[in-house]
PDB file of C-alpha atoms in Angstrom:
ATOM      1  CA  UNK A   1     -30.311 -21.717  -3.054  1.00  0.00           C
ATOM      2  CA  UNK A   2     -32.430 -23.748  -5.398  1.00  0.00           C
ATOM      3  CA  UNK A   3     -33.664 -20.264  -7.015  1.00  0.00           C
ATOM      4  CA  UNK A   4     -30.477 -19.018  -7.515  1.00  0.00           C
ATOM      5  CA  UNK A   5     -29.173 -22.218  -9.180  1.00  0.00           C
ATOM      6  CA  UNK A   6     -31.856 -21.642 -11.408  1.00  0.00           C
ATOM      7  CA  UNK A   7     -31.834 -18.041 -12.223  1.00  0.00           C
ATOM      8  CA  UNK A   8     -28.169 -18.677 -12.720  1.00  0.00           C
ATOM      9  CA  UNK A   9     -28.559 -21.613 -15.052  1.00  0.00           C
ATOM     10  CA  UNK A  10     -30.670 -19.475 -17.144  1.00  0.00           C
ATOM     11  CA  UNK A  11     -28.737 -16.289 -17.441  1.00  0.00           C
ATOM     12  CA  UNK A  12     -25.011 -17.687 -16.260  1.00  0.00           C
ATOM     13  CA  UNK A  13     -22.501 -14.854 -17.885  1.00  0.00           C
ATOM     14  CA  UNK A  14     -24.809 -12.559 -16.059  1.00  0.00           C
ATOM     15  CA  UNK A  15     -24.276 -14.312 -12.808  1.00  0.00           C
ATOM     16  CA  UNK A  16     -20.737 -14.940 -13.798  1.00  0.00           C
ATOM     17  CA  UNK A  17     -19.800 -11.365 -13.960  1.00  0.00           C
ATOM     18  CA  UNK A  18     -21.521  -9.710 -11.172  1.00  0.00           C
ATOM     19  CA  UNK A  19     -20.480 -12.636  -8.741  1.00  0.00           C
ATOM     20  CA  UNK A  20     -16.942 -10.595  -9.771  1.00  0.00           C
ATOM     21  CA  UNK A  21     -18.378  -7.948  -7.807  1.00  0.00           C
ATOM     22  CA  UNK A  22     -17.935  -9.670  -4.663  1.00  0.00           C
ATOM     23  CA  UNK A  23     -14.922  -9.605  -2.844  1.00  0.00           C
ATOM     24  CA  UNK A  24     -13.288 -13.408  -2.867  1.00  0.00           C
ATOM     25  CA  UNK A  25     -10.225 -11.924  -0.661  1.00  0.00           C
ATOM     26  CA  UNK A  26     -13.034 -10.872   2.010  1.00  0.00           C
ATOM     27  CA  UNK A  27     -15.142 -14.085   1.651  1.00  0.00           C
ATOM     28  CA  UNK A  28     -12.508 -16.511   1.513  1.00  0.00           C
ATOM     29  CA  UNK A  29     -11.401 -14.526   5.109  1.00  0.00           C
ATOM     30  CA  UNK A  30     -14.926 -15.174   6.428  1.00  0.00           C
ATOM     31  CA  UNK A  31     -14.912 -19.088   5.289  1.00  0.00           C
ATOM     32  CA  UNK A  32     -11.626 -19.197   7.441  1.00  0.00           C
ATOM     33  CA  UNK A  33     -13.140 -17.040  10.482  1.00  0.00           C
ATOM     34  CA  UNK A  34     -16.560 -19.142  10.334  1.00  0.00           C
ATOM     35  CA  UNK A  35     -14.583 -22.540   9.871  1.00  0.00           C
ATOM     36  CA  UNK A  36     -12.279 -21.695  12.942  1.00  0.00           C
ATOM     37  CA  UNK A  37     -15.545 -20.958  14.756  1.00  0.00           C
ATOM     38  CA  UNK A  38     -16.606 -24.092  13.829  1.00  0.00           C
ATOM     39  CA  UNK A  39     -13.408 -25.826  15.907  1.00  0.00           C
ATOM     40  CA  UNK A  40     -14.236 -23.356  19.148  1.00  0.00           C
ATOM     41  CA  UNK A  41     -17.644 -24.775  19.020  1.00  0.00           C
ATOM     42  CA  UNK A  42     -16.403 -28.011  18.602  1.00  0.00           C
ATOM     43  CA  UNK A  43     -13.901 -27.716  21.625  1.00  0.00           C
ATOM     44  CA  UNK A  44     -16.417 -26.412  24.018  1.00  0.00           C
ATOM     45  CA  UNK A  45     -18.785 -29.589  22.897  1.00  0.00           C
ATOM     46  CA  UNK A  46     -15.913 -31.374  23.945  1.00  0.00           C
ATOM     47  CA  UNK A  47     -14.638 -29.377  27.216  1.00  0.00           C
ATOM     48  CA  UNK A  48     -18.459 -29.507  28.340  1.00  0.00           C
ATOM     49  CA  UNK A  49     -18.158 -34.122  27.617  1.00  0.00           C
ATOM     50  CA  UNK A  50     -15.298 -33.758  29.796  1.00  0.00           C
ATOM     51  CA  UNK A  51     -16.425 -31.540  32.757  1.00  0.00           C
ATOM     52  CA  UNK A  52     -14.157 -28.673  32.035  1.00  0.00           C
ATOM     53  CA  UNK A  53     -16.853 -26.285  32.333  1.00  0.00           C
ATOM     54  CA  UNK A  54     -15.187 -22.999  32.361  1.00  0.00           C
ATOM     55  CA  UNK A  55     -12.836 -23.573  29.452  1.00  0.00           C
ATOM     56  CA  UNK A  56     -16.292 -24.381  27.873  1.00  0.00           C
ATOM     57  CA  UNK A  57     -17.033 -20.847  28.800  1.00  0.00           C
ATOM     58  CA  UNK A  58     -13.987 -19.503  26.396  1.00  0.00           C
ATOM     59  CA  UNK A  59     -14.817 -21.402  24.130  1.00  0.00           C
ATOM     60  CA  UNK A  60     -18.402 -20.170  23.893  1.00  0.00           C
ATOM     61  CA  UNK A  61     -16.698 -16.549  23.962  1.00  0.00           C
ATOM     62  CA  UNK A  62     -14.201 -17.251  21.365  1.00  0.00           C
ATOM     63  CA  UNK A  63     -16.866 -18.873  19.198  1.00  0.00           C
ATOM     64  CA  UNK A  64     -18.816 -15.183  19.519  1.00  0.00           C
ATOM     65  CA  UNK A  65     -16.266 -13.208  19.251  1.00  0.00           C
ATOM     66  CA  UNK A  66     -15.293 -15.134  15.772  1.00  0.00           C
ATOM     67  CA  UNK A  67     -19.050 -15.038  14.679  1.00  0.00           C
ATOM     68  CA  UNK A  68     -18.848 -11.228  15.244  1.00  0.00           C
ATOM     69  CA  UNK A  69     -15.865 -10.629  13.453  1.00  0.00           C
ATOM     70  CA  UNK A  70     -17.755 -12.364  10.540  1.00  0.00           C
ATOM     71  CA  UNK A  71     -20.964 -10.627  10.911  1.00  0.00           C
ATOM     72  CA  UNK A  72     -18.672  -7.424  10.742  1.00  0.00           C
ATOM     73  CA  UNK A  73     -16.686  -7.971   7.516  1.00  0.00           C
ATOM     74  CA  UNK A  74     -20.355  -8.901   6.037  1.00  0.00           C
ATOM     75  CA  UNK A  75     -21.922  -5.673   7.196  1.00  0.00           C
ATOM     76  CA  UNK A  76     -19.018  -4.142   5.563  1.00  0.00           C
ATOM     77  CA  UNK A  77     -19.713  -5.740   2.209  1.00  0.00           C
ATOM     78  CA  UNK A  78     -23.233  -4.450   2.776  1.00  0.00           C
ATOM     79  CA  UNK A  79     -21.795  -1.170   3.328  1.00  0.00           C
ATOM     80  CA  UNK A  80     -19.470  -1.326  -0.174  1.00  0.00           C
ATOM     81  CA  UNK A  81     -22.664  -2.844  -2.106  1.00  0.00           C
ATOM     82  CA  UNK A  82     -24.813   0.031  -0.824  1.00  0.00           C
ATOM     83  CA  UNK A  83     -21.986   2.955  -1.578  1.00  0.00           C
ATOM     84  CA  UNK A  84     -21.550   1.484  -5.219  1.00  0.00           C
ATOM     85  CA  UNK A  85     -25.186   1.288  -5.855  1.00  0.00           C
ATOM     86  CA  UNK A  86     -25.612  -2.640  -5.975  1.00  0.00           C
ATOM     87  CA  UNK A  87     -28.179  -3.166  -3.366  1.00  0.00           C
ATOM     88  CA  UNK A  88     -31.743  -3.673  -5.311  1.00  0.00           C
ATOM     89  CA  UNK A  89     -33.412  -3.221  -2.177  1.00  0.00           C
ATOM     90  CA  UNK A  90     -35.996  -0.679  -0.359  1.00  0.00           C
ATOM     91  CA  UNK A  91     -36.283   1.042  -3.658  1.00  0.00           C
ATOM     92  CA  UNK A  92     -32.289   2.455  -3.801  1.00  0.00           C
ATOM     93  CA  UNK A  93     -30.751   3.186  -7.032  1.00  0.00           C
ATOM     94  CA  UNK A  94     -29.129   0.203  -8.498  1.00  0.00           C
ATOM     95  CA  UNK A  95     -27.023   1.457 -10.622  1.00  0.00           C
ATOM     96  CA  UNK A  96     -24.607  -1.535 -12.704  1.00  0.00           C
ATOM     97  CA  UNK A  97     -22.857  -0.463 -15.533  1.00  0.00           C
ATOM     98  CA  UNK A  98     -22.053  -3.924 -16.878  1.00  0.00           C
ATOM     99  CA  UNK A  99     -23.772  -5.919 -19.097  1.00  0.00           C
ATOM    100  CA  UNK A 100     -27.149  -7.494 -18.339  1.00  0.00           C
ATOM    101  CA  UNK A 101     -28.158  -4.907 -15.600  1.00  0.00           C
ATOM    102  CA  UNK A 102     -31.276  -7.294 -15.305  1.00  0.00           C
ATOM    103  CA  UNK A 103     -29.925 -10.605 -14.309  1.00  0.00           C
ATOM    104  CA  UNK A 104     -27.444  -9.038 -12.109  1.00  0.00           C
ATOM    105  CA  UNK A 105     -30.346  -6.987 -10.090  1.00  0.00           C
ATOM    106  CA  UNK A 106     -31.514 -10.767  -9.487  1.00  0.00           C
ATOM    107  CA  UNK A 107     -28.423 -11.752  -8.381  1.00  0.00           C
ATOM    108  CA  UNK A 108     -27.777  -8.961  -6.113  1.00  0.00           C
ATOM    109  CA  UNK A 109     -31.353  -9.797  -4.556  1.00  0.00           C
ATOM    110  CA  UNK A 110     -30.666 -13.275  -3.892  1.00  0.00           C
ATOM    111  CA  UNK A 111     -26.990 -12.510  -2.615  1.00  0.00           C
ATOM    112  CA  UNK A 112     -28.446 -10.247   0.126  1.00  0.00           C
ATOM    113  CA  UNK A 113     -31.385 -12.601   0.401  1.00  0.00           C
ATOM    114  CA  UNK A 114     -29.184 -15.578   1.221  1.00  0.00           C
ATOM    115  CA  UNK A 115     -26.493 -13.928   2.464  1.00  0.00           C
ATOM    116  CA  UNK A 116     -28.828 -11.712   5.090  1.00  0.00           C
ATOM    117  CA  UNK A 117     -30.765 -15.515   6.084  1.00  0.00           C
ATOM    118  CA  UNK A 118     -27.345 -16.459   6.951  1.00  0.00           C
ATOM    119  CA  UNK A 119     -26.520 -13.530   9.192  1.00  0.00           C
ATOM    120  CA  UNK A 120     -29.768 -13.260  11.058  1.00  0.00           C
ATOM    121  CA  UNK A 121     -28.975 -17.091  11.559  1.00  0.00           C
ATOM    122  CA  UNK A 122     -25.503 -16.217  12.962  1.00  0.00           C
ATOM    123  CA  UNK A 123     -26.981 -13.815  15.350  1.00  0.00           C
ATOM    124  CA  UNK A 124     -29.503 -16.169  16.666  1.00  0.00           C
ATOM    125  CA  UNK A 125     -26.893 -18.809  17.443  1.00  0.00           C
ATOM    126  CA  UNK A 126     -24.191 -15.761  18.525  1.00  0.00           C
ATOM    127  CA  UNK A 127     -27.097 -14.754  21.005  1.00  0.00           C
ATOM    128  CA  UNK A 128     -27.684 -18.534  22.015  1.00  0.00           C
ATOM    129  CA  UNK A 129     -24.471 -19.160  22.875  1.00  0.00           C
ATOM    130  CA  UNK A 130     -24.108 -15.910  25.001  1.00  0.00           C
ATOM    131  CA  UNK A 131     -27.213 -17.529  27.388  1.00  0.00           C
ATOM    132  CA  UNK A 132     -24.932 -20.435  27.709  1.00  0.00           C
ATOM    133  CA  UNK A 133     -21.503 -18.301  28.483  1.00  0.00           C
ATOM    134  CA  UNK A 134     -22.179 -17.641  32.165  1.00  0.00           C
ATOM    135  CA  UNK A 135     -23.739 -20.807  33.301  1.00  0.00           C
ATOM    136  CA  UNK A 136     -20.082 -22.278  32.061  1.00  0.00           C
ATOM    137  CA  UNK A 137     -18.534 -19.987  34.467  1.00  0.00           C
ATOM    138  CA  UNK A 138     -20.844 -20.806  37.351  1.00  0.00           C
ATOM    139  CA  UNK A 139     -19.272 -24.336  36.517  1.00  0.00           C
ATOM    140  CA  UNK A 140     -22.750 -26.239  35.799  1.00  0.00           C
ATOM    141  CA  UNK A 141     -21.000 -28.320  33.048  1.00  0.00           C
ATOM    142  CA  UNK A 142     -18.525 -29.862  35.454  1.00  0.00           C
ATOM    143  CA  UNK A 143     -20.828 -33.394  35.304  1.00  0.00           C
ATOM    144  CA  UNK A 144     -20.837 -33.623  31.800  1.00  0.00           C
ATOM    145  CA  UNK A 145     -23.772 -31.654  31.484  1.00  0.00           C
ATOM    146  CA  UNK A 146     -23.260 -31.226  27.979  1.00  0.00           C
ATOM    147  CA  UNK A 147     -26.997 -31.029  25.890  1.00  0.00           C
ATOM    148  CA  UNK A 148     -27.380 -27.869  25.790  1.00  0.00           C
ATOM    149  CA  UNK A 149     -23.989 -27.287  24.426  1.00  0.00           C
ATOM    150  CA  UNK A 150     -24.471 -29.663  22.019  1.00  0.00           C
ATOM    151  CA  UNK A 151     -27.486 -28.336  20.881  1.00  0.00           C
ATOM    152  CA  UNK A 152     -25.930 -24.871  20.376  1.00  0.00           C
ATOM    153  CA  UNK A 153     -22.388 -26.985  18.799  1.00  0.00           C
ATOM    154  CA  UNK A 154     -24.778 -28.842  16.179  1.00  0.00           C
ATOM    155  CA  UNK A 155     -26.733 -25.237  15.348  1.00  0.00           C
ATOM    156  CA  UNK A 156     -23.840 -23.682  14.623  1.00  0.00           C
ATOM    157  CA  UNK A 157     -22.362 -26.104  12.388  1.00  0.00           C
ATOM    158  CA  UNK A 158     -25.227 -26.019  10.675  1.00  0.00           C
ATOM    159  CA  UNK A 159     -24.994 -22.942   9.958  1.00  0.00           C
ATOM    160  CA  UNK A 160     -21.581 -22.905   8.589  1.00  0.00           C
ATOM    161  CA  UNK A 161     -22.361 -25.947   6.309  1.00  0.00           C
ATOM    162  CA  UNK A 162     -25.060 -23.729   4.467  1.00  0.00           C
ATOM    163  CA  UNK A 163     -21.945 -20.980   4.224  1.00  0.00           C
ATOM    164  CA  UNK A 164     -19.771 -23.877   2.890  1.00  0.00           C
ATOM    165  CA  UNK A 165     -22.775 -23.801  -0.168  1.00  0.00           C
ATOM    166  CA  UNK A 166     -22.893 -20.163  -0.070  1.00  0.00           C
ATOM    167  CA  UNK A 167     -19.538 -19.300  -0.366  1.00  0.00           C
ATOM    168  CA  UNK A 168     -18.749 -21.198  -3.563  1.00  0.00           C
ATOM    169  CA  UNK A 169     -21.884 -20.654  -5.313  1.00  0.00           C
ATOM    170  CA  UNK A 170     -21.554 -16.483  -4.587  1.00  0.00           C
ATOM    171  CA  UNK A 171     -17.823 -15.778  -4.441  1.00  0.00           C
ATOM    172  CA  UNK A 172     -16.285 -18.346  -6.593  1.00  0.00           C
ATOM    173  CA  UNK A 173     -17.989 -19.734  -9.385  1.00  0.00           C
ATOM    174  CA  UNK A 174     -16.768 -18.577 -12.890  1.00  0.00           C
ATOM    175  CA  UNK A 175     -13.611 -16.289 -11.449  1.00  0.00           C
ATOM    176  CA  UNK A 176     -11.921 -17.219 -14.240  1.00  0.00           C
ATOM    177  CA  UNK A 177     -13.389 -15.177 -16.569  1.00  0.00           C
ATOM    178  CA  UNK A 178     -12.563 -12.070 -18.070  1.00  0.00           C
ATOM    179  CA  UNK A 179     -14.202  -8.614 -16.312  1.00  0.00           C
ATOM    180  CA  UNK A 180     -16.337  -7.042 -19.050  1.00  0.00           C
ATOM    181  CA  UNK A 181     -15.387  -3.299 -20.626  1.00  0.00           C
ATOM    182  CA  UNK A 182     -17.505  -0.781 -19.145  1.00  0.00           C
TER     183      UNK A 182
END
């Protein structure tokens, strides 16, 4: 994050009009998905306080099944970045026909850079969690046996803090100015 702020700092209409390349519809959608995740978590912290093991068990489920939802609509931006030629990565054509075609190769690198930390992230606590679903359903959390679920709880909203710095920083800094003539 610290590189982009500076890269951006030093070339910021550059920034400023390829972060209009990203979809704010799509990541505004995934803030709300990952947030929503973040109360599922939250509920099966609190279900496995209060002994209810197996509705920690949905929980857990509903948290993954949000996570994947999110992890989808980001492989689908991949997938648009890569069809339009955007993705400076494993040598690909990146082909931007705006201005500064420099600066905006840097941004798309740090986008997938940060953004692809974040996913891999998401699929370490989505797999995490899974390991957790079926001892919920064998009741083990009926005692308040709640650590582990904690653990997992506290991971996760860590990792939708850093999206809370992501989001703003890729999708929605500077959408108020004009899209350049191409």
């Amino acid at each position: 994050i610290a590189v982009y702020m500076i890269y951006r700092w030093q070339t910021p209409m550059a920034f400023a009009y390829a972060s209009q390349e990203l979809s704010a519809p799509l990541g505004t959608f995934n803030t709300f998905i990952l947030l929503t995740s973040s109360l599922t978590v939250a509920l099966g912290v609190r279900y496995a306080h209060t002994g209810e093991s197996r509705k920690v068990g949905w929980m857990l489920i509903s948290t993954i099944v949000l996570g994947a939802i999110f992890l989808g609509i980001k492989a689908y931006e991949y997938y648009t970045k890569f069809e339009h030629n955007l993705a400076p990565l494993l040598n690909l054509p990146f082909d931007y026909a705006g201005p500064d075609p420099g600066p905006t190769k840097i941004f798309f690198g740090l986008y997938f850079g940060m953004t692809g930390i974040h996913a891999l992230h998401m699929i370490i606590g989505v797999v995490m969690m899974a390991m957790f679903v079926p001892a919920a359903f064998r009741n083990e959390y009926r005692d308040g046996n709640s650590l582990g679920i904690e653990v997992i709880g506290l991971y996760w909203h860590f990792v939708d803090l850093v999206w809370i710095f992501l989001f703003p920083l890729l999708y929605l800094v500077d959408r108020s100015l004009p899209v350049p003539a191409m």
